[in-house]
Coordinates of C-alpha atoms and ligand atoms in Angstrom, one line a residue:
M89 CA 21.6 -14.7 -9.1
N90 CA 22.9 -13.7 -5.8
S91 CA 20.2 -11.8 -3.9
T92 CA 22.8 -9.5 -2.4
H93 CA 22.6 -7.8 -5.8
I94 CA 18.9 -7.7 -6.1
P95 CA 17.5 -4.2 -5.1
F96 CA 16.2 -4.2 -1.6
F97 CA 12.8 -3.1 -2.7
E98 CA 12.6 -5.9 -5.3
Q99 CA 13.4 -8.4 -2.3
V100 CA 10.6 -7.0 -0.3
N101 CA 8.4 -7.3 -3.3
R102 CA 9.5 -11.0 -3.6
H103 CA 8.2 -11.7 -0.2
F104 CA 5.0 -9.9 -1.0
D105 CA 4.5 -11.8 -4.2
R106 CA 4.9 -15.1 -2.4
A107 CA 2.0 -14.1 -0.1
A108 CA 0.0 -12.5 -3.0
A109 CA 0.1 -15.8 -4.8
L110 CA -2.0 -17.4 -2.0
S111 CA -4.7 -14.7 -2.4
K112 CA -7.4 -14.0 -5.0
Y113 CA -7.2 -10.2 -5.1
E114 CA -7.5 -8.4 -8.4
P115 CA -4.0 -8.1 -9.8
G116 CA -4.4 -4.2 -10.1
L117 CA -5.1 -3.9 -6.5
L118 CA -2.0 -6.1 -5.6
T119 CA 0.1 -3.7 -7.8
Q120 CA -1.4 -0.5 -6.1
I121 CA -0.6 -2.0 -2.7
K122 CA 2.9 -2.8 -3.6
S123 CA 3.6 0.7 -5.2
C124 CA 5.5 3.4 -3.3
N125 CA 3.0 6.3 -3.4
N126 CA 5.4 9.3 -2.9
V127 CA 9.2 9.6 -2.7
V128 CA 11.1 12.9 -2.4
H129 CA 14.8 13.2 -3.0
I130 CA 16.2 16.4 -1.4
A131 CA 19.7 17.8 -2.0
F132 CA 20.4 20.7 0.4
P133 CA 23.5 22.6 1.6
I134 CA 24.8 22.7 5.1
K135 CA 27.7 24.9 6.3
R136 CA 30.6 22.9 7.9
D137 CA 32.2 24.2 11.1
N138 CA 35.3 25.3 8.9
G139 CA 33.0 27.5 6.7
T140 CA 32.9 25.2 3.6
I141 CA 29.6 24.0 2.2
D142 CA 28.5 20.3 1.8
V143 CA 25.6 19.2 -0.2
M144 CA 23.6 16.5 1.6
H145 CA 21.4 14.0 -0.1
A146 CA 18.2 12.8 1.8
W147 CA 15.1 10.9 1.0
R148 CA 11.5 10.4 2.5
A149 CA 9.5 7.6 1.0
E150 CA 5.8 7.4 1.8
H151 CA 4.9 3.9 0.6
S152 CA 1.2 3.8 1.3
S153 CA -1.3 6.4 2.4
H154 CA -4.2 4.0 2.8
K155 CA -4.0 5.1 6.3
L156 CA -2.8 8.4 7.6
P157 CA -0.4 9.5 9.0
V158 CA 2.3 7.4 7.4
K159 CA 5.0 6.4 9.8
G160 CA 8.5 5.3 9.8
G161 CA 12.0 6.1 11.0
I162 CA 14.8 8.4 9.7
R163 CA 18.2 6.7 9.3
Y164 CA 21.7 8.3 9.0
A165 CA 24.0 6.2 7.1
P166 CA 26.7 6.5 4.6
H167 CA 25.2 4.3 1.7
V168 CA 21.5 5.0 1.8
S169 CA 19.5 5.2 -1.4
E170 CA 16.1 5.8 -2.8
D171 CA 15.7 2.0 -3.3
E172 CA 16.6 1.3 0.4
V173 CA 14.0 3.9 1.7
S174 CA 11.3 2.7 -0.6
A175 CA 12.0 -0.9 0.5
L176 CA 12.0 0.1 4.2
A177 CA 8.8 2.2 3.8
A178 CA 7.0 -0.7 2.2
M179 CA 8.1 -2.9 5.1
M180 CA 6.6 -0.3 7.4
T181 CA 3.2 -0.4 5.7
Y182 CA 3.2 -4.2 6.0
K183 CA 4.4 -4.1 9.5
C184 CA 1.9 -1.6 10.8
A185 CA -0.9 -3.6 9.2
L186 CA 0.3 -6.8 10.9
V187 CA 0.1 -5.5 14.4
D188 CA -2.9 -3.2 14.0
V189 CA -1.1 0.1 14.2
P190 CA -3.2 2.4 12.2
F191 CA -0.6 4.0 10.0
G192 CA 0.6 3.8 6.5
G193 CA 4.4 3.1 6.0
A194 CA 7.2 5.5 5.3
K195 CA 10.9 5.8 5.8
G196 CA 13.6 8.6 5.5
A197 CA 17.2 8.8 5.3
V198 CA 20.1 11.1 5.1
R199 CA 23.3 9.9 3.3
I200 CA 25.9 10.8 5.8
D201 CA 28.9 9.3 7.6
R202 CA 28.2 10.5 11.1
S203 CA 31.9 10.0 12.3
R204 CA 32.9 12.8 9.9
Y205 CA 30.6 15.4 11.2
S206 CA 30.5 17.4 14.5
E207 CA 27.3 17.4 16.7
A208 CA 26.6 21.0 15.6
E209 CA 26.8 20.0 11.9
I210 CA 24.4 17.1 12.5
E211 CA 22.1 19.4 14.3
R212 CA 22.1 21.7 11.1
V213 CA 21.6 18.7 8.9
T214 CA 18.7 17.6 10.9
R215 CA 17.0 20.9 11.2
R216 CA 17.4 21.7 7.5
F217 CA 16.0 18.3 6.4
T218 CA 13.0 18.9 8.7
F219 CA 12.6 22.3 7.1
E220 CA 12.7 20.9 3.7
L221 CA 10.2 18.1 4.7
A222 CA 7.7 20.6 6.1
G223 CA 8.0 22.7 3.0
K224 CA 7.0 19.8 0.9
N225 CA 4.3 18.6 3.2
F226 CA 6.2 15.4 4.1
I227 CA 5.8 15.7 7.9
G228 CA 3.0 16.6 10.3
P229 CA 1.0 14.9 12.9
G230 CA -1.7 13.9 10.5
I231 CA 0.5 13.4 7.5
D232 CA 3.9 11.8 8.0
V233 CA 5.4 11.1 11.3
P234 CA 9.2 10.1 11.5
A235 CA 10.9 8.2 14.3
P236 CA 14.5 7.2 15.2
D237 CA 16.2 4.4 13.2
Y238 CA 19.8 3.4 12.4
G239 CA 22.1 6.2 13.4
T240 CA 19.5 8.5 14.9
G241 CA 17.9 8.7 18.5
Q242 CA 16.2 11.0 20.9
R243 CA 18.6 13.9 20.1
E244 CA 17.7 14.0 16.4
M245 CA 13.9 13.7 17.3
S246 CA 14.2 16.7 19.6
W247 CA 15.7 18.8 16.9
I248 CA 13.1 17.6 14.4
V249 CA 10.1 18.6 16.7
D250 CA 11.6 21.9 17.7
T251 CA 12.2 22.8 14.0
Y252 CA 8.7 21.7 13.1
M253 CA 7.1 23.7 15.9
A254 CA 9.1 26.8 14.7
V255 CA 8.0 26.3 11.1
A256 CA 4.4 25.1 11.7
G257 CA 3.5 27.8 14.2
N258 CA 1.3 27.3 17.1
Q259 CA -0.5 24.3 16.2
L260 CA -2.2 22.2 19.0
D261 CA -0.8 18.8 18.0
S262 CA 2.6 19.6 16.7
A263 CA 4.4 17.4 19.2
G264 CA 2.9 14.5 17.4
C265 CA 4.9 15.3 14.2
V266 CA 7.7 12.9 15.3
T267 CA 8.1 9.9 17.9
G268 CA 11.0 8.7 19.9
K269 CA 11.3 12.1 21.6
P270 CA 12.8 12.7 25.0
L271 CA 10.1 12.8 27.8
A272 CA 10.5 16.5 28.3
L273 CA 9.4 17.2 24.7
G274 CA 6.4 14.8 24.8
G275 CA 8.0 11.5 24.5
I276 CA 6.7 8.3 26.2
R277 CA 8.3 6.0 28.7
G278 CA 9.5 2.8 27.2
R279 CA 10.0 4.0 23.6
T280 CA 13.8 3.8 23.6
E281 CA 13.9 0.2 24.6
A282 CA 10.7 -0.7 22.9
T283 CA 12.0 -2.4 19.8
G284 CA 14.5 -4.5 21.7
R285 CA 12.1 -5.5 24.3
G286 CA 9.6 -6.5 21.6
V287 CA 12.2 -8.7 20.1
F288 CA 12.6 -10.3 23.5
F289 CA 8.8 -10.8 23.8
G290 CA 8.6 -12.1 20.3
V291 CA 11.5 -14.7 20.7
R292 CA 10.0 -15.7 24.1
E293 CA 6.6 -16.4 22.5
A294 CA 8.2 -18.3 19.8
L295 CA 10.2 -20.5 22.1
A296 CA 7.0 -21.1 24.2
D297 CA 5.1 -22.2 21.2
P298 CA 5.0 -26.1 21.0
H299 CA 4.5 -26.1 17.2
F300 CA 7.4 -23.8 16.6
I301 CA 9.7 -25.6 19.2
A302 CA 9.0 -29.0 17.6
S303 CA 10.2 -27.7 14.2
T304 CA 13.5 -26.5 15.7
G305 CA 14.6 -29.4 17.8
L306 CA 15.3 -27.0 20.7
E307 CA 14.1 -27.2 24.3
G308 CA 11.4 -24.8 24.9
G309 CA 11.7 -21.5 26.8
V310 CA 14.4 -18.7 26.8
E311 CA 16.3 -19.9 29.9
G312 CA 19.5 -21.7 28.8
R313 CA 19.2 -20.9 25.2
T314 CA 22.4 -19.7 23.5
V315 CA 22.3 -16.4 21.6
V316 CA 24.4 -14.5 19.2
V317 CA 23.7 -10.7 18.6
Q318 CA 25.0 -8.8 15.7
G319 CA 24.9 -4.8 16.5
L320 CA 24.9 -3.5 20.0
G321 CA 23.0 -0.4 19.2
N322 CA 19.6 0.4 20.4
V323 CA 17.7 -2.6 19.2
G324 CA 20.4 -5.2 19.7
Y325 CA 21.4 -4.0 23.1
H326 CA 17.9 -3.9 24.5
A327 CA 17.2 -7.3 22.9
A328 CA 20.3 -8.8 24.4
K329 CA 19.6 -7.2 27.8
N330 CA 16.1 -8.6 28.1
L331 CA 17.1 -12.0 26.8
T332 CA 20.1 -12.4 29.2
A333 CA 17.8 -11.2 32.1
A334 CA 15.5 -14.0 31.2
G335 CA 18.3 -16.6 31.5
A336 CA 19.6 -16.8 27.8
R337 CA 23.4 -17.1 27.4
L338 CA 25.1 -14.7 25.0
V339 CA 27.8 -16.7 23.3
A340 CA 29.0 -14.1 20.6
L341 CA 28.7 -10.5 19.9
A342 CA 29.5 -8.5 16.7
E343 CA 29.9 -4.8 16.3
R344 CA 31.4 -2.7 13.5
E345 CA 35.0 -3.2 14.7
G346 CA 34.9 -7.1 15.1
A347 CA 33.4 -9.9 17.0
I348 CA 34.0 -11.8 20.2
H349 CA 33.0 -15.3 21.3
N350 CA 32.8 -17.1 24.6
P351 CA 30.7 -20.3 24.7
A352 CA 30.6 -20.0 28.5
G353 CA 28.7 -16.8 28.1
L354 CA 29.5 -12.9 27.8
D355 CA 28.5 -10.4 30.4
L356 CA 26.7 -7.8 28.2
E357 CA 27.2 -4.9 30.7
A358 CA 30.9 -5.7 31.1
V359 CA 31.3 -5.8 27.3
I360 CA 29.7 -2.4 27.0
A361 CA 31.9 -1.0 29.7
H362 CA 35.0 -2.5 28.0
R363 CA 33.9 -1.0 24.7
S364 CA 33.4 2.5 26.1
E365 CA 36.9 2.3 27.8
S366 CA 38.9 0.9 25.0
G367 CA 36.8 1.9 22.0
S368 CA 36.2 -1.8 20.9
I369 CA 34.5 -4.9 22.0
L370 CA 37.6 -6.9 20.8
D371 CA 40.1 -8.3 23.4
F372 CA 37.3 -8.6 26.0
P373 CA 38.7 -10.7 28.9
G374 CA 38.0 -14.4 28.6
A375 CA 36.5 -14.1 25.0
T376 CA 38.1 -15.0 21.8
N377 CA 38.3 -12.4 19.0
L378 CA 36.8 -13.9 15.8
P379 CA 38.6 -13.5 12.5
T380 CA 35.9 -11.1 11.0
T381 CA 32.8 -9.2 12.2
L382 CA 30.7 -11.4 9.9
A383 CA 32.2 -14.6 11.4
A384 CA 29.8 -14.1 14.5
L385 CA 26.9 -15.1 12.4
E386 CA 28.4 -18.5 11.8
V387 CA 28.9 -19.2 15.5
E388 CA 26.8 -22.3 16.7
C389 CA 23.8 -21.1 18.7
D390 CA 20.1 -21.7 19.3
V391 CA 19.1 -18.1 18.4
L392 CA 20.9 -15.7 16.1
I393 CA 19.9 -12.1 16.3
P394 CA 21.1 -9.8 13.5
A395 CA 20.3 -6.4 14.8
A396 CA 22.4 -4.0 12.7
L397 CA 21.6 -3.6 9.0
E398 CA 20.0 -5.3 6.0
N399 CA 21.7 -7.9 3.7
Q400 CA 23.7 -9.6 6.4
I401 CA 22.9 -13.2 5.7
T402 CA 23.1 -13.7 1.9
A403 CA 23.2 -16.6 -0.5
E404 CA 27.0 -16.5 0.1
N405 CA 27.0 -17.3 4.0
A406 CA 23.5 -18.7 4.3
D407 CA 24.8 -22.3 4.2
R408 CA 27.3 -21.7 7.1
I409 CA 24.7 -20.3 9.6
R410 CA 24.6 -22.8 12.4
A411 CA 21.7 -21.3 14.4
R412 CA 18.4 -23.1 14.7
V413 CA 16.5 -19.8 14.7
V414 CA 17.2 -16.5 13.0
A415 CA 15.4 -13.8 14.7
E416 CA 15.3 -10.8 12.5
A417 CA 15.6 -7.7 14.8
A418 CA 17.0 -5.5 12.1
N419 CA 14.9 -4.8 8.9
G420 CA 15.9 -7.2 6.0
P421 CA 18.9 -8.8 7.5
V422 CA 18.3 -12.0 5.5
T423 CA 18.1 -11.6 1.7
A424 CA 15.3 -13.3 -0.2
D425 CA 17.8 -16.1 -1.6
A426 CA 19.2 -16.6 1.8
H427 CA 15.8 -17.0 3.3
E428 CA 15.0 -19.8 0.9
Q429 CA 18.3 -21.5 1.8
L430 CA 17.8 -21.3 5.5
T431 CA 14.2 -22.5 5.4
G432 CA 15.2 -25.3 3.0
R433 CA 17.7 -26.4 5.7
G434 CA 15.1 -26.2 8.3
V435 CA 16.4 -23.1 10.1
R436 CA 13.4 -21.1 11.3
V437 CA 13.3 -17.4 10.6
I438 CA 11.2 -15.1 12.9
P439 CA 10.6 -12.4 10.4
D440 CA 11.5 -8.7 10.9
L441 CA 7.8 -7.6 9.9
Y442 CA 6.7 -9.1 13.1
L443 CA 9.8 -9.2 15.4
N444 CA 10.8 -5.5 15.4
A445 CA 7.3 -4.1 15.3
G446 CA 7.6 -3.1 19.1
G447 CA 9.2 0.1 18.0
V448 CA 6.3 1.4 15.9
T449 CA 3.8 0.0 18.4
V450 CA 5.2 2.3 21.1
S451 CA 5.7 5.2 18.7
Y452 CA 1.9 4.7 18.1
F453 CA 1.3 5.1 21.9
E454 CA 3.5 8.3 21.9
W455 CA 1.6 9.6 19.1
V456 CA -1.8 8.9 20.8
K457 CA -0.4 10.5 24.0
N458 CA 0.7 13.7 22.0
L459 CA -2.9 14.1 20.4
T460 CA -4.8 13.5 23.7
H461 CA -2.3 15.8 25.7
V462 CA -2.5 13.5 28.8
R463 CA 0.0 10.9 30.1
F464 CA -1.3 7.3 30.2
G465 CA -2.2 6.4 33.7
R466 CA -2.7 9.9 34.8
M467 CA -6.4 9.8 35.2
D468 CA -6.7 6.1 36.5
K469 CA -3.7 5.1 38.3
R470 CA -4.9 6.1 41.8
F471 CA -8.4 5.2 41.0
E472 CA -7.3 1.7 40.1
E473 CA -5.2 1.4 43.3
A474 CA -8.0 2.6 45.5
S475 CA -10.4 0.0 44.0
N476 CA -7.7 -2.7 44.5
V477 CA -7.2 -1.7 48.1
R478 CA -10.9 -1.9 48.7
I479 CA -11.0 -5.4 47.2
M480 CA -8.0 -6.6 49.1
S481 CA -9.5 -5.1 52.4
A482 CA -12.7 -7.2 51.8
V483 CA -10.7 -10.4 51.0
Q484 CA -8.5 -10.0 54.2
E485 CA -11.7 -9.3 56.3
L486 CA -13.4 -12.4 55.0
T487 CA -10.4 -14.6 55.1
H488 CA -9.0 -13.2 58.3
A489 CA -5.6 -13.3 56.6
K490 CA -3.3 -10.2 56.8
L491 CA -0.6 -9.6 54.1
D492 CA 2.4 -7.6 54.9
D493 CA 2.4 -3.9 53.7
A494 CA 5.0 -4.5 51.0
R495 CA 3.0 -7.3 49.4
L496 CA -0.2 -5.5 49.7
A497 CA 1.3 -2.5 47.9
A498 CA 2.7 -4.6 45.2
I499 CA -0.7 -6.3 44.6
T500 CA -2.8 -3.1 44.7
A501 CA -0.6 -0.8 42.7
G502 CA -2.3 1.0 39.8
G503 CA -0.4 1.1 36.4
G504 CA 1.6 4.2 35.5
E505 CA 2.7 5.1 32.0
A506 CA 5.7 2.8 32.0
E507 CA 3.6 -0.2 33.1
L508 CA 0.7 0.5 30.6
V509 CA 3.2 0.9 27.8
D510 CA 4.9 -2.3 28.5
S511 CA 1.6 -4.1 28.9
G512 CA 0.4 -2.7 25.5
L513 CA 3.8 -3.7 23.9
E514 CA 3.7 -7.2 25.3
D515 CA 0.1 -7.7 24.3
T516 CA 1.0 -6.6 20.8
M517 CA 3.8 -9.1 20.6
I518 CA 1.8 -12.0 22.0
T519 CA -1.2 -11.5 19.8
G520 CA 1.1 -10.9 16.8
W521 CA 2.9 -14.1 17.4
Q522 CA -0.3 -16.1 17.8
A523 CA -1.6 -14.7 14.4
V524 CA 1.6 -15.4 12.5
S525 CA 2.1 -18.8 13.9
E526 CA -1.4 -19.8 13.1
A527 CA -1.4 -18.3 9.7
G528 CA 1.9 -20.2 8.9
R529 CA 0.3 -23.5 10.0
R530 CA -3.2 -22.8 8.2
L531 CA -1.4 -21.8 4.9
G532 CA 1.4 -24.3 5.2
V533 CA 4.0 -21.5 4.7
D534 CA 7.0 -20.1 6.4
L535 CA 6.4 -17.3 9.0
R536 CA 7.6 -14.6 6.7
T537 CA 5.0 -15.5 4.1
A538 CA 2.4 -15.8 6.8
A539 CA 3.2 -12.3 8.2
Y540 CA 2.9 -10.8 4.7
S541 CA -0.3 -12.6 4.0
I542 CA -2.0 -11.3 7.1
S543 CA -0.9 -7.8 6.3
L544 CA -2.0 -8.2 2.7
D545 CA -5.5 -9.2 3.7
K546 CA -5.9 -6.2 6.0
I547 CA -4.7 -3.7 3.5
A548 CA -6.7 -5.1 0.7
G549 CA -9.7 -5.2 2.9
S550 CA -9.1 -1.4 3.7
Y551 CA -8.9 -0.6 0.0
M552 CA -11.9 -2.5 -0.8
E553 CA -14.1 -1.0 1.8
R554 CA -13.0 2.6 0.9
G555 CA -13.3 2.0 -2.9
I556 CA -11.1 3.6 -5.5
F557 CA -11.4 7.4 -5.9
P558 CA -13.0 8.9 -8.0
Ligands
LIG251 P1 21.6 1.8 16.0 O1 22.3 2.9 15.0 O2 21.3 2.3 17.2 O3 22.5 0.5 16.2 C1 23.2 -0.1 15.1 C2 24.4 -0.7 15.7 O4 24.9 -1.6 14.7 C3 25.5 0.2 15.9 O5 26.0 0.0 17.1 C4 26.5 -0.1 14.8 O6 27.8 0.2 15.1 C5 26.3 -1.6 14.6 N1 26.7 -2.0 13.3 C6 26.9 -1.4 12.1 N2 27.4 -2.2 11.2 C7 27.7 -3.4 11.7 C8 28.3 -4.5 11.3 N3 28.7 -4.8 10.0 N4 28.3 -5.6 12.2 C9 28.0 -5.4 13.4 N5 27.5 -4.3 13.9 C10 27.4 -3.3 13.1 O7 20.4 1.3 15.1 P2 19.1 0.6 15.7 O8 18.0 1.6 15.9 O9 19.5 -0.3 16.7 O10 18.6 -0.1 14.4 C11 19.2 -1.4 14.0 C12 18.2 -2.1 12.9 O11 17.1 -2.3 13.6 C13 18.1 -1.4 11.7 O12 17.8 -2.4 10.7 C14 16.7 -0.6 11.9 O13 16.0 -0.4 10.7 C15 16.0 -1.8 12.8 N6 14.9 -1.1 13.5 C16 15.1 -0.3 14.5 C17 14.0 0.3 15.2 C18 14.2 1.3 16.4 O14 13.2 1.6 17.0 N7 15.4 1.9 16.5 C19 12.7 -0.2 15.0 C20 12.6 -1.2 14.1 C21 13.7 -1.7 13.3

């Protein structure tokens, strides 16, 4: 059976089952871990600008409340369903466990084709959805904390926090009800780019790992590697930007309207500028238009990065993929059957569970900032700088060497919020890679099964220590 037709949640469960088969946990516990704890489907009206009324359908799935709050993005897309949000919520549970973010998993969605709605209408949809979630106790800093996902960003998060504050009253920690907010509303530096930057750190770690590299036949390192990116949104853009800054060559790009190819390399910023001028990435000077958007996935390259939506590499096109590594920046871009086909052919898949965990990691930092009500680095930046200056003065005195002011300032600078967030993100992606790579070798399994296996052990451990109530 073609896995494109297998429900998304069932596909996530297939990955889970493969890891579960390696474990000795009681079957009932495994079933509990897999089950989606709460799902709410809301139908609510919104008034269109022309005075007519539309009924919107929206969902919030809370997959596992073994840790609270639960956490996961809200997406706005035309074809979302309860199955999709449940699958994505389950992935959030496993992702958080994998990278030690102390949350359960959740996901939300509004079924909407954004291009058919004005900004004012989208604001009304967002505010009404938030109001509905608040009324059902499906949002709150200690309960359930949404974030941006496909089709949403800072602007929607602003409307969510503002509506929640209006509904919840003057609660001290209200700003922590959602992450991915603008700075002025309690957001954190580095959240917008976090997922794509995390993708870069993950790919960098993989390409620096001799065990991984040996299995790909590639040369090590990011520099000089050829890369294809599908989806130039938040995640795809920042992944491409960081990878090209580190010396990778972008040979093909795909967006909704089509795909372009240039083996000599595409200039990312020039493509973005061309798209904002012409409305399309097609006909970019020096590049060839590919016959279809999906054709970009079949371009020969070292690393293929699907960063748009799920179900892009399926049983139908998996055998035509010519990348050595598929780096899953999106959630679920490779179906369960396609995963087997790719790994069977020796194509290495860096799994979504690990690779796009940078977003929720920095969301976690934002939430901590909101609860502590103090910016990271505010207390210690100058203190750290002063200590470094004292150490460097002593070193210069003892060695009779003198550094110029610019070098001294660079060496002694203390970390502000942006530096600390980036450091925490990088550390998470490095330790995450080491854990997944080591588990893969120890268990003799692919990296996805290894990632699920690590998560499963952590979640099962947490259930067993707490016991089952009553
Ligand atoms: P986004 O809306 O910012 O960008 C998605 C991009 O994909 C858009 O530019 C869209 O036009 C493009 N696209 C849509 N259909 C396409 C197609 N068929 N071919 C090529 N491009 C297409 O969304 P995002 O936040 O970048 O999310 C992308 C993926 O990453 C989703 O799977 C999401 O769940 C996942 N993700 C996002 C975050 C985050 O922090 N935003 C975190 C983890 C995972």
